[in-house]
PDB file of C-alpha atoms in Angstrom:
ATOM      1  CA  MET A   1      -0.005   0.007   0.046  1.00 45.00           C
ATOM      2  CA  VAL A   2       2.746   2.450   0.982  1.00 44.00           C
ATOM      3  CA  SER A   3       4.666   1.737  -2.260  1.00 44.00           C
ATOM      4  CA  ASN A   4       1.593   2.604  -4.216  1.00 46.00           C
ATOM      5  CA  ILE A   5       1.301   5.884  -2.324  1.00 42.00           C
ATOM      6  CA  GLN A   6       4.925   6.666  -3.238  1.00 41.00           C
ATOM      7  CA  LYS A   7       4.344   5.999  -6.929  1.00 41.00           C
ATOM      8  CA  SER A   8       1.197   7.964  -7.158  1.00 40.00           C
ATOM      9  CA  THR A   9       2.643  11.035  -5.586  1.00 39.00           C
ATOM     10  CA  SER A  10       6.200  11.228  -6.859  1.00 38.00           C
ATOM     11  CA  THR A  11       5.317  13.304  -9.964  1.00 36.00           C
ATOM     12  CA  THR A  12       3.051  15.608  -7.929  1.00 38.00           C
ATOM     13  CA  PHE A  13       5.806  16.471  -5.517  1.00 35.00           C
ATOM     14  CA  THR A  14       8.050  17.693  -8.362  1.00 34.00           C
ATOM     15  CA  SER A  15       5.949  20.853  -8.618  1.00 39.00           C
ATOM     16  CA  PHE A  16       6.974  21.851  -5.048  1.00 36.00           C
ATOM     17  CA  ILE A  17      10.708  22.208  -5.839  1.00 31.00           C
ATOM     18  CA  LYS A  18      10.650  25.155  -8.211  1.00 33.00           C
ATOM     19  CA  SER A  19       8.081  27.428  -6.638  1.00 34.00           C
ATOM     20  CA  LYS A  20       6.851  30.956  -6.988  1.00 28.00           C
ATOM     21  CA  TRP A  21       7.308  33.122  -3.832  1.00 30.00           C
ATOM     22  CA  ARG A  22       3.948  34.767  -3.090  1.00 32.00           C
ATOM     23  CA  SER A  23       4.463  37.134  -0.148  1.00 33.00           C
ATOM     24  CA  ASN A  24       3.055  40.464   0.860  1.00 34.00           C
ATOM     25  CA  THR A  25       5.897  41.220   3.248  1.00 36.00           C
ATOM     26  CA  SER A  26       9.496  42.259   2.649  1.00 37.00           C
ATOM     27  CA  THR A  27      10.818  40.348   5.645  1.00 37.00           C
ATOM     28  CA  LYS A  28      14.390  39.066   5.041  1.00 41.00           C
ATOM     29  CA  SER A  29      15.927  36.163   6.875  1.00 39.00           C
ATOM     30  CA  SER A  30      19.535  35.999   8.149  1.00 42.00           C
ATOM     31  CA  ARG A  31      19.186  32.334   8.931  1.00 49.00           C
ATOM     32  CA  GLN A  32      19.844  29.676   6.340  1.00 45.00           C
ATOM     33  CA  TYR A  33      19.058  26.028   6.286  1.00 44.00           C
ATOM     34  CA  ALA A  34      21.917  23.564   6.199  1.00 45.00           C
ATOM     35  CA  SER A  35      20.451  22.321   2.844  1.00 54.00           C
ATOM     36  CA  SER A  36      17.253  22.805   0.936  1.00 64.00           C
ATOM     37  CA  PRO A  37      14.663  20.052   1.424  1.00 72.00           C
ATOM     38  CA  SER A  38      14.816  17.237  -1.182  1.00 77.00           C
ATOM     39  CA  ILE A  39      11.808  15.572  -2.689  1.00 84.00           C
ATOM     40  CA  THR A  40      12.361  12.788  -0.147  1.00 82.00           C
ATOM     41  CA  ASP A  41      12.077  15.263   2.674  1.00 85.00           C
ATOM     42  CA  ILE A  42       8.898  16.723   1.249  1.00 90.00           C
ATOM     43  CA  GLU A  43       7.325  13.398   0.651  1.00 91.00           C
ATOM     44  CA  ARG A  44       8.258  12.358   4.231  1.00 92.00           C
ATOM     45  CA  ASP A  45       6.290  15.381   5.461  1.00 94.00           C
ATOM     46  CA  TRP A  46       3.340  14.317   3.375  1.00 95.00           C
ATOM     47  CA  VAL A  47       3.521  10.814   4.730  1.00 96.00           C
ATOM     48  CA  ARG A  48       3.600  12.158   8.326  1.00 96.00           C
ATOM     49  CA  HIS A  49       0.731  14.539   7.693  1.00 97.00           C
ATOM     50  CA  SER A  50      -1.355  11.687   6.233  1.00 97.00           C
ATOM     51  CA  ALA A  51      -0.633   9.376   9.149  1.00 97.00           C
ATOM     52  CA  LEU A  52      -1.549  12.057  11.747  1.00 96.00           C
ATOM     53  CA  LYS A  53      -4.710  12.906   9.887  1.00 97.00           C
ATOM     54  CA  LEU A  54      -5.760   9.246  10.063  1.00 96.00           C
ATOM     55  CA  ALA A  55      -4.689   8.880  13.683  1.00 95.00           C
ATOM     56  CA  LEU A  56      -6.502  12.054  14.824  1.00 93.00           C
ATOM     57  CA  ASP A  57      -9.471  11.552  12.523  1.00 94.00           C
ATOM     58  CA  GLY A  58      -8.915  15.082  11.296  1.00 96.00           C
ATOM     59  CA  ASP A  59      -6.452  17.897  10.961  1.00 97.00           C
ATOM     60  CA  TYR A  60      -6.801  19.700  14.298  1.00 97.00           C
ATOM     61  CA  ARG A  61      -8.333  19.439  17.803  1.00 97.00           C
ATOM     62  CA  ALA A  62      -9.268  23.023  18.637  1.00 97.00           C
ATOM     63  CA  PRO A  63     -13.124  23.578  18.846  1.00 96.00           C
ATOM     64  CA  LEU A  64     -13.355  25.679  15.761  1.00 96.00           C
ATOM     65  CA  HIS A  65     -15.267  23.715  13.235  1.00 96.00           C
ATOM     66  CA  ASP A  66     -18.393  25.959  13.297  1.00 94.00           C
ATOM     67  CA  SER A  67     -16.336  29.165  13.154  1.00 95.00           C
ATOM     68  CA  LEU A  68     -14.195  27.962  10.312  1.00 97.00           C
ATOM     69  CA  ARG A  69     -17.236  26.616   8.425  1.00 96.00           C
ATOM     70  CA  SER A  70     -19.153  29.863   8.887  1.00 95.00           C
ATOM     71  CA  GLY A  71     -16.327  31.758   7.097  1.00 96.00           C
ATOM     72  CA  GLY A  72     -14.230  34.815   7.713  1.00 96.00           C
ATOM     73  CA  SER A  73     -11.771  33.120  10.112  1.00 98.00           C
ATOM     74  CA  GLU A  74      -8.071  33.941   9.721  1.00 98.00           C
ATOM     75  CA  VAL A  75      -5.798  30.906  10.270  1.00 99.00           C
ATOM     76  CA  LEU A  76      -1.956  30.938  10.557  1.00 99.00           C
ATOM     77  CA  ASP A  77       0.077  27.780   9.922  1.00 99.00           C
ATOM     78  CA  ILE A  78       3.568  28.094  11.492  1.00 98.00           C
ATOM     79  CA  GLY A  79       6.405  26.345   9.683  1.00 96.00           C
ATOM     80  CA  CYS A  80       3.982  25.250   6.915  1.00 96.00           C
ATOM     81  CA  GLY A  81       6.614  23.587   4.651  1.00 94.00           C
ATOM     82  CA  ALA A  82       5.023  22.417   1.502  1.00 93.00           C
ATOM     83  CA  GLY A  83       1.604  23.337   2.797  1.00 94.00           C
ATOM     84  CA  PHE A  84      -0.078  19.952   3.199  1.00 96.00           C
ATOM     85  CA  TRP A  85      -2.003  20.903   6.369  1.00 98.00           C
ATOM     86  CA  THR A  86      -2.763  24.452   5.047  1.00 97.00           C
ATOM     87  CA  THR A  87      -4.104  23.098   1.780  1.00 95.00           C
ATOM     88  CA  ASP A  88      -6.242  20.480   3.378  1.00 96.00           C
ATOM     89  CA  MET A  89      -7.740  23.021   5.780  1.00 98.00           C
ATOM     90  CA  ALA A  90      -8.323  25.600   2.998  1.00 96.00           C
ATOM     91  CA  ASN A  91     -10.172  23.022   0.896  1.00 95.00           C
ATOM     92  CA  ASN A  92     -12.334  21.968   3.883  1.00 96.00           C
ATOM     93  CA  TYR A  93     -13.186  25.534   4.859  1.00 98.00           C
ATOM     94  CA  PRO A  94     -13.375  27.475   1.596  1.00 97.00           C
ATOM     95  CA  ILE A  95     -14.732  30.680   3.040  1.00 97.00           C
ATOM     96  CA  SER A  96     -12.097  31.058   5.791  1.00 98.00           C
ATOM     97  CA  HIS A  97      -8.602  32.359   4.958  1.00 98.00           C
ATOM     98  CA  PHE A  98      -5.337  30.545   5.595  1.00 98.00           C
ATOM     99  CA  THR A  99      -1.729  31.861   5.731  1.00 98.00           C
ATOM    100  CA  GLY A 100       1.210  29.455   5.710  1.00 97.00           C
ATOM    101  CA  ILE A 101       4.608  30.733   6.703  1.00 98.00           C
ATOM    102  CA  ASP A 102       8.038  29.208   6.496  1.00 96.00           C
ATOM    103  CA  ILE A 103      11.625  30.356   6.255  1.00 94.00           C
ATOM    104  CA  ASP A 104      12.193  28.225   3.104  1.00 92.00           C
ATOM    105  CA  LYS A 105      10.131  29.512   0.147  1.00 90.00           C
ATOM    106  CA  SER A 106      11.422  26.789  -2.204  1.00 88.00           C
ATOM    107  CA  VAL A 107       8.853  24.241  -0.996  1.00 89.00           C
ATOM    108  CA  PHE A 108       5.742  26.386  -1.307  1.00 91.00           C
ATOM    109  CA  PRO A 109       3.169  25.011  -3.758  1.00 85.00           C
ATOM    110  CA  THR A 110       2.913  26.698  -7.136  1.00 75.00           C
ATOM    111  CA  THR A 111      -0.252  27.468  -9.226  1.00 60.00           C
ATOM    112  CA  LEU A 112       0.480  24.202 -10.980  1.00 52.00           C
ATOM    113  CA  TYR A 113      -0.626  22.517  -7.806  1.00 58.00           C
ATOM    114  CA  ARG A 114      -3.963  24.276  -7.946  1.00 65.00           C
ATOM    115  CA  VAL A 115      -3.527  26.171  -4.703  1.00 75.00           C
ATOM    116  CA  ALA A 116      -6.859  27.287  -3.270  1.00 85.00           C
ATOM    117  CA  ARG A 117      -7.813  30.943  -3.643  1.00 90.00           C
ATOM    118  CA  ASN A 118      -8.147  31.280   0.160  1.00 96.00           C
ATOM    119  CA  ILE A 119      -4.448  30.506   0.890  1.00 95.00           C
ATOM    120  CA  VAL A 120      -1.406  32.768   0.868  1.00 95.00           C
ATOM    121  CA  PHE A 121       2.166  31.467   1.546  1.00 95.00           C
ATOM    122  CA  GLN A 122       4.789  33.870   2.972  1.00 97.00           C
ATOM    123  CA  ARG A 123       8.454  33.612   3.627  1.00 97.00           C
ATOM    124  CA  VAL A 124       8.835  34.558   7.293  1.00 97.00           C
ATOM    125  CA  ASP A 125      11.579  33.770   9.836  1.00 96.00           C
ATOM    126  CA  LEU A 126       9.936  32.812  13.152  1.00 96.00           C
ATOM    127  CA  LEU A 127      13.070  33.974  14.971  1.00 95.00           C
ATOM    128  CA  GLU A 128      12.939  37.470  13.621  1.00 96.00           C
ATOM    129  CA  LEU A 129      10.508  39.218  15.913  1.00 97.00           C
ATOM    130  CA  PRO A 130       8.118  41.014  15.783  1.00 98.00           C
ATOM    131  CA  LEU A 131       6.340  38.991  13.140  1.00 98.00           C
ATOM    132  CA  PRO A 132       4.899  41.128  10.299  1.00 97.00           C
ATOM    133  CA  TYR A 133       1.297  41.042  11.483  1.00 98.00           C
ATOM    134  CA  GLU A 134      -0.880  43.433  13.462  1.00 98.00           C
ATOM    135  CA  ASP A 135      -2.224  42.764  16.970  1.00 98.00           C
ATOM    136  CA  ASP A 136      -5.383  40.684  17.082  1.00 97.00           C
ATOM    137  CA  THR A 137      -5.076  39.293  13.505  1.00 98.00           C
ATOM    138  CA  PHE A 138      -5.621  35.559  13.711  1.00 99.00           C
ATOM    139  CA  ASP A 139      -8.509  33.351  14.930  1.00 98.00           C
ATOM    140  CA  PHE A 140      -6.395  30.148  14.988  1.00 99.00           C
ATOM    141  CA  ILE A 141      -2.661  29.508  15.008  1.00 99.00           C
ATOM    142  CA  PHE A 142      -1.375  26.018  14.324  1.00 99.00           C
ATOM    143  CA  ILE A 143       2.130  24.710  14.974  1.00 98.00           C
ATOM    144  CA  ARG A 144       3.368  21.128  14.276  1.00 97.00           C
ATOM    145  CA  CYS A 145       6.744  19.464  14.636  1.00 94.00           C
ATOM    146  CA  MET A 146       8.766  22.655  15.113  1.00 93.00           C
ATOM    147  CA  MET A 147      10.695  21.674  18.180  1.00 86.00           C
ATOM    148  CA  ASP A 148      13.647  20.378  16.130  1.00 81.00           C
ATOM    149  CA  VAL A 149      14.084  23.633  14.165  1.00 86.00           C
ATOM    150  CA  VAL A 150      13.654  26.285  16.827  1.00 89.00           C
ATOM    151  CA  PRO A 151      16.176  26.933  19.658  1.00 88.00           C
ATOM    152  CA  ASP A 152      14.804  26.096  23.059  1.00 86.00           C
ATOM    153  CA  GLU A 153      15.650  29.540  24.372  1.00 87.00           C
ATOM    154  CA  ALA A 154      13.515  31.215  21.669  1.00 92.00           C
ATOM    155  CA  TRP A 155      10.187  29.602  22.443  1.00 93.00           C
ATOM    156  CA  ASP A 156       9.096  31.943  25.263  1.00 93.00           C
ATOM    157  CA  ASP A 157       9.464  35.011  23.143  1.00 96.00           C
ATOM    158  CA  ILE A 158       7.845  33.306  20.118  1.00 97.00           C
ATOM    159  CA  LEU A 159       4.846  32.183  22.111  1.00 97.00           C
ATOM    160  CA  ARG A 160       4.324  35.607  23.563  1.00 98.00           C
ATOM    161  CA  GLU A 161       4.493  37.048  20.024  1.00 98.00           C
ATOM    162  CA  LEU A 162       1.974  34.531  18.730  1.00 98.00           C
ATOM    163  CA  VAL A 163      -0.403  35.531  21.552  1.00 98.00           C
ATOM    164  CA  ARG A 164       0.027  39.179  20.508  1.00 98.00           C
ATOM    165  CA  ILE A 165      -1.252  38.484  16.930  1.00 98.00           C
ATOM    166  CA  MET A 166      -4.108  36.242  18.160  1.00 98.00           C
ATOM    167  CA  LYS A 167      -7.560  37.760  18.433  1.00 98.00           C
ATOM    168  CA  LYS A 168      -9.363  37.641  21.817  1.00 97.00           C
ATOM    169  CA  GLY A 169     -10.980  34.225  22.015  1.00 97.00           C
ATOM    170  CA  ALA A 170      -8.657  32.752  19.416  1.00 98.00           C
ATOM    171  CA  TYR A 171      -7.079  29.348  19.740  1.00 98.00           C
ATOM    172  CA  ILE A 172      -3.410  28.143  19.497  1.00 99.00           C
ATOM    173  CA  GLU A 173      -2.653  24.493  18.896  1.00 99.00           C
ATOM    174  CA  CYS A 174       0.781  22.923  19.058  1.00 97.00           C
ATOM    175  CA  MET A 175       1.499  19.233  18.233  1.00 96.00           C
ATOM    176  CA  GLU A 176       4.928  17.590  18.786  1.00 93.00           C
ATOM    177  CA  THR A 177       6.336  14.141  18.855  1.00 91.00           C
ATOM    178  CA  TYR A 178       8.523  12.734  21.610  1.00 87.00           C
ATOM    179  CA  PRO A 179      11.963  12.186  20.171  1.00 80.00           C
ATOM    180  CA  ASP A 180      12.282   8.455  20.937  1.00 82.00           C
ATOM    181  CA  LEU A 181      10.289   5.520  19.601  1.00 91.00           C
ATOM    182  CA  PHE A 182       8.904   3.169  22.192  1.00 95.00           C
ATOM    183  CA  ASP A 183       9.547  -0.648  22.223  1.00 95.00           C
ATOM    184  CA  ALA A 184      12.018  -0.204  19.433  1.00 92.00           C
ATOM    185  CA  GLY A 185      14.385  -3.066  18.643  1.00 91.00           C
ATOM    186  CA  PRO A 186      18.139  -2.828  18.265  1.00 92.00           C
ATOM    187  CA  ASN A 187      18.182  -1.825  14.627  1.00 90.00           C
ATOM    188  CA  MET A 188      15.642   0.958  14.965  1.00 90.00           C
ATOM    189  CA  SER A 189      17.438   2.135  18.161  1.00 89.00           C
ATOM    190  CA  THR A 190      20.669   2.379  16.156  1.00 83.00           C
ATOM    191  CA  ILE A 191      18.938   4.492  13.492  1.00 82.00           C
ATOM    192  CA  MET A 192      17.524   6.841  16.170  1.00 82.00           C
ATOM    193  CA  GLN A 193      21.013   7.275  17.632  1.00 79.00           C
ATOM    194  CA  ARG A 194      22.547   8.039  14.268  1.00 72.00           C
ATOM    195  CA  ASN A 195      19.714  10.527  13.558  1.00 71.00           C
ATOM    196  CA  LEU A 196      20.360  12.333  16.882  1.00 66.00           C
ATOM    197  CA  LEU A 197      24.071  12.544  16.197  1.00 64.00           C
ATOM    198  CA  ILE A 198      23.475  14.160  12.777  1.00 59.00           C
ATOM    199  CA  SER A 199      20.989  16.598  14.301  1.00 59.00           C
ATOM    200  CA  LEU A 200      23.582  17.697  16.857  1.00 55.00           C
ATOM    201  CA  SER A 201      26.341  18.011  14.314  1.00 54.00           C
ATOM    202  CA  ILE A 202      24.073  20.357  12.213  1.00 49.00           C
ATOM    203  CA  CYS A 203      23.316  22.532  15.162  1.00 50.00           C
ATOM    204  CA  LYS A 204      25.914  25.250  15.461  1.00 49.00           C
ATOM    205  CA  THR A 205      25.305  26.520  19.016  1.00 50.00           C
ATOM    206  CA  PRO A 206      24.673  24.921  22.409  1.00 52.00           C
ATOM    207  CA  GLU A 207      21.253  26.461  22.394  1.00 48.00           C
ATOM    208  CA  MET A 208      20.319  24.633  19.201  1.00 47.00           C
ATOM    209  CA  GLN A 209      21.872  21.475  20.417  1.00 48.00           C
ATOM    210  CA  SER A 210      19.508  21.548  23.421  1.00 49.00           C
ATOM    211  CA  VAL A 211      16.530  21.230  20.943  1.00 46.00           C
ATOM    212  CA  ALA A 212      17.056  17.587  20.198  1.00 40.00           C
ATOM    213  CA  SER A 213      16.914  16.497  23.885  1.00 42.00           C
ATOM    214  CA  ALA A 214      14.033  18.873  24.892  1.00 50.00           C
ATOM    215  CA  GLN A 215      10.907  17.044  25.837  1.00 51.00           C
ATOM    216  CA  ASN A 216       7.381  18.489  26.199  1.00 47.00           C
ATOM    217  CA  PRO A 217       8.345  22.145  26.981  1.00 74.00           C
ATOM    218  CA  LEU A 218       5.411  23.814  25.189  1.00 89.00           C
ATOM    219  CA  PRO A 219       2.615  22.963  27.732  1.00 91.00           C
ATOM    220  CA  ASN A 220       4.646  24.376  30.626  1.00 91.00           C
ATOM    221  CA  ARG A 221       5.566  27.467  28.653  1.00 93.00           C
ATOM    222  CA  MET A 222       2.030  28.123  27.492  1.00 95.00           C
ATOM    223  CA  ALA A 223       0.689  27.602  31.059  1.00 94.00           C
ATOM    224  CA  ALA A 224       2.956  30.464  32.194  1.00 94.00           C
ATOM    225  CA  ILE A 225       1.297  32.927  29.824  1.00 96.00           C
ATOM    226  CA  ASP A 226      -1.588  34.487  31.773  1.00 96.00           C
ATOM    227  CA  GLN A 227      -3.311  35.650  28.536  1.00 98.00           C
ATOM    228  CA  LEU A 228      -4.063  32.002  27.715  1.00 98.00           C
ATOM    229  CA  MET A 229      -6.764  29.903  29.291  1.00 97.00           C
ATOM    230  CA  SER A 230      -8.592  26.583  29.010  1.00 96.00           C
ATOM    231  CA  MET A 231      -5.425  24.649  28.120  1.00 97.00           C
ATOM    232  CA  GLN A 232      -6.013  21.011  27.188  1.00 96.00           C
ATOM    233  CA  ILE A 233      -3.293  18.465  26.582  1.00 95.00           C
ATOM    234  CA  LYS A 234      -3.767  15.203  24.808  1.00 94.00           C
ATOM    235  CA  HIS A 235      -1.271  12.399  24.351  1.00 93.00           C
ATOM    236  CA  ILE A 236      -1.523  10.161  21.215  1.00 95.00           C
ATOM    237  CA  HIS A 237       0.265   6.897  20.628  1.00 97.00           C
ATOM    238  CA  THR A 238       0.652   5.848  17.037  1.00 98.00           C
ATOM    239  CA  PRO A 239       1.992   2.403  15.896  1.00 98.00           C
ATOM    240  CA  VAL A 240       4.917   2.111  13.593  1.00 97.00           C
ATOM    241  CA  GLY A 241       4.857  -0.819  11.226  1.00 97.00           C
ATOM    242  CA  ARG A 242       2.283  -3.003   9.454  1.00 96.00           C
ATOM    243  CA  HIS A 243       0.903  -4.199  12.832  1.00 97.00           C
ATOM    244  CA  GLY A 244      -0.605  -0.695  13.036  1.00 97.00           C
ATOM    245  CA  GLY A 245      -2.685  -0.833   9.826  1.00 97.00           C
ATOM    246  CA  PRO A 246      -2.660   2.242   7.569  1.00 97.00           C
ATOM    247  CA  VAL A 247      -1.350   4.633  10.222  1.00 98.00           C
ATOM    248  CA  GLY A 248       1.529   2.170  11.195  1.00 98.00           C
ATOM    249  CA  SER A 249       2.419   1.566   7.525  1.00 97.00           C
ATOM    250  CA  LEU A 250       2.639   5.306   6.833  1.00 97.00           C
ATOM    251  CA  LEU A 251       4.774   5.935   9.845  1.00 97.00           C
ATOM    252  CA  LEU A 252       7.170   3.105   8.922  1.00 95.00           C
ATOM    253  CA  GLU A 253       7.430   4.809   5.474  1.00 95.00           C
ATOM    254  CA  HIS A 254       8.089   8.066   7.356  1.00 94.00           C
ATOM    255  CA  TRP A 255      11.051   6.530   9.073  1.00 92.00           C
ATOM    256  CA  ASN A 256      12.279   4.938   5.844  1.00 91.00           C
ATOM    257  CA  ARG A 257      12.299   8.435   4.353  1.00 91.00           C
ATOM    258  CA  ILE A 258      14.259   9.782   7.263  1.00 88.00           C
ATOM    259  CA  ILE A 259      16.789   7.051   6.585  1.00 88.00           C
ATOM    260  CA  GLN A 260      16.965   7.790   2.883  1.00 87.00           C
ATOM    261  CA  SER A 261      17.485  11.534   3.434  1.00 84.00           C
ATOM    262  CA  SER A 262      20.164  11.011   6.130  1.00 84.00           C
ATOM    263  CA  LYS A 263      22.072   7.972   4.918  1.00 83.00           C
ATOM    264  CA  GLU A 264      24.612   9.994   2.893  1.00 84.00           C
ATOM    265  CA  LYS A 265      25.560  12.020   5.931  1.00 84.00           C
ATOM    266  CA  TRP A 266      25.782   8.910   8.093  1.00 83.00           C
ATOM    267  CA  ILE A 267      28.024   7.127   5.638  1.00 83.00           C
ATOM    268  CA  GLN A 268      30.270  10.179   5.107  1.00 85.00           C
ATOM    269  CA  GLN A 269      30.718  10.628   8.797  1.00 81.00           C
ATOM    270  CA  LYS A 270      31.388   6.926   9.147  1.00 80.00           C
ATOM    271  CA  LEU A 271      28.571   6.397  11.593  1.00 80.00           C
ATOM    272  CA  ILE A 272      27.537   3.291   9.585  1.00 82.00           C
ATOM    273  CA  THR A 273      28.475   1.629   6.382  1.00 86.00           C
ATOM    274  CA  GLU A 274      26.186   1.314   3.418  1.00 87.00           C
ATOM    275  CA  LYS A 275      26.055  -2.436   3.801  1.00 90.00           C
ATOM    276  CA  GLN A 276      25.243  -2.212   7.527  1.00 87.00           C
ATOM    277  CA  LEU A 277      22.484   0.353   6.765  1.00 86.00           C
ATOM    278  CA  ALA A 278      20.874  -1.797   4.053  1.00 88.00           C
ATOM    279  CA  ALA A 279      20.805  -4.791   6.388  1.00 90.00           C
ATOM    280  CA  ALA A 280      19.377  -2.645   9.247  1.00 89.00           C
ATOM    281  CA  VAL A 281      16.557  -1.393   6.995  1.00 89.00           C
ATOM    282  CA  GLN A 282      15.556  -4.898   6.092  1.00 91.00           C
ATOM    283  CA  GLU A 283      15.387  -5.849   9.738  1.00 93.00           C
ATOM    284  CA  ILE A 284      13.555  -2.800  10.902  1.00 94.00           C
ATOM    285  CA  ALA A 285      10.422  -3.741   8.959  1.00 93.00           C
ATOM    286  CA  LYS A 286      10.340  -7.064  10.882  1.00 95.00           C
ATOM    287  CA  GLU A 287      11.498  -5.652  14.122  1.00 96.00           C
ATOM    288  CA  VAL A 288       8.736  -3.023  14.550  1.00 96.00           C
ATOM    289  CA  ASP A 289       6.105  -5.605  14.066  1.00 97.00           C
ATOM    290  CA  GLU A 290       7.631  -8.098  16.435  1.00 96.00           C
ATOM    291  CA  ASN A 291       8.078  -5.391  19.163  1.00 96.00           C
ATOM    292  CA  GLN A 292       4.824  -3.551  18.452  1.00 97.00           C
ATOM    293  CA  THR A 293       6.898  -0.300  18.123  1.00 97.00           C
ATOM    294  CA  TYR A 294       5.045   2.947  18.482  1.00 97.00           C
ATOM    295  CA  MET A 295       5.552   6.765  18.546  1.00 96.00           C
ATOM    296  CA  SER A 296       4.033   9.173  21.104  1.00 95.00           C
ATOM    297  CA  TRP A 297       2.773  12.689  20.389  1.00 95.00           C
ATOM    298  CA  TYR A 298       1.310  15.444  22.498  1.00 93.00           C
ATOM    299  CA  SER A 299      -1.155  18.142  21.399  1.00 95.00           C
ATOM    300  CA  VAL A 300      -1.783  21.212  23.408  1.00 96.00           C
ATOM    301  CA  VAL A 301      -4.675  23.633  22.782  1.00 98.00           C
ATOM    302  CA  ALA A 302      -5.259  26.943  24.538  1.00 98.00           C
ATOM    303  CA  GLN A 303      -7.472  29.940  24.086  1.00 98.00           C
ATOM    304  CA  LYS A 304      -6.665  33.619  24.403  1.00 98.00           C
ATOM    305  CA  LYS A 305      -8.645  35.414  27.109  1.00 97.00           C
ATOM    306  CA  GLY A 306     -10.853  38.401  26.633  1.00 89.00           C
ATOM    307  CA  TYR A 307     -13.580  37.410  24.183  1.00 85.00           C
ATOM    308  CA  LYS A 308     -17.114  38.253  25.354  1.00 79.00           C
ATOM    309  CA  GLY A 309     -19.095  38.045  22.154  1.00 75.00           C
ATOM    310  CA  PRO A 310     -21.510  35.356  20.813  1.00 74.00           C
ATOM    311  CA  ILE A 311     -20.407  31.790  20.152  1.00 69.00           C
ATOM    312  CA  ILE A 312     -21.169  30.464  16.609  1.00 63.00           C
ATOM    313  CA  ARG A 313     -23.007  27.236  16.419  1.00 65.00           C
ATOM    314  CA  ILE A 314     -24.189  25.680  13.158  1.00 62.00           C
ATOM    315  CA  GLU A 315     -26.914  23.036  12.950  1.00 61.00           C
ATOM    316  CA  ASP A 316     -27.529  21.269   9.650  1.00 58.00           C
ATOM    317  CA  PHE A 317     -31.318  20.713   9.692  1.00 52.00           C
ATOM    318  CA  ASP A 318     -31.165  19.115   6.197  1.00 55.00           C
ATOM    319  CA  ASN A 319     -29.047  16.199   7.543  1.00 54.00           C
ATOM    320  CA  PRO A 320     -31.441  13.271   8.185  1.00 49.00           C
ATOM    321  CA  GLU A 321     -29.021  11.703  10.706  1.00 49.00           C
ATOM    322  CA  ARG A 322     -29.548  14.628  13.104  1.00 43.00           C
TER     323      ARG A 322
END
């Protein structure tokens, strides 16, 4: 099943590589990535997005369906990458507006990908504050899997800045994975160690090196912001491997893509030989099923204080099931 997914999407992802920068801000970034994302990296993000959508039975947890459906909501996707989440949401809620921001404009979708009219993608560096938005701009801010690209010391300032650009009553949702797999066998454990070593070698400062080992800092940081309320935390466990059905198969493919995108660095730095890696990959597919390997994620949702207006509720009286 996963191989079919790969074949059917490989040509589609080509359109992401040479992209048109559509931005209404002149913000410049002094930071540079170690390298531009490859097609393998972009496809890996799509696989992860698809797996989480299945696992969560949707794209988000914040109680905003009626507001988004009624239209006029402004949504910000932080670190949007190739815009998979942004595009899904824009298609599901065509009369709300979505902004995706990322430091790397090369992965933004082009018009060839039939980007919805209610989306704009902007090149914005999250570390360059203040962000180019007015106070009280957004109804919903979404962040996913950003812990490994933002220095630990920067999060407090970033979260306060995000609260500034949220409307009163708006929601913020952050979703992150714990760095380790659980019940992983020896081969998968070796791969995780190699991946951590490469992450640390890419990081240029002690602050950035602290990112890889940081676990679950966002709920504590968000709880310390007195402008936020009604914080809810949910922990999600997702299988890795065929034992977990479609979700597990997709997340096994996600790890295969991590290996493919990292193997050249591992071999160059003599962390593992090509022969050893090929053997490990073969064993991992068996190992994760034998050990019932799984990943853990946490999602934290909070609301900005101060809204005293009406709450939108939509009832579909034409639906016979209601």
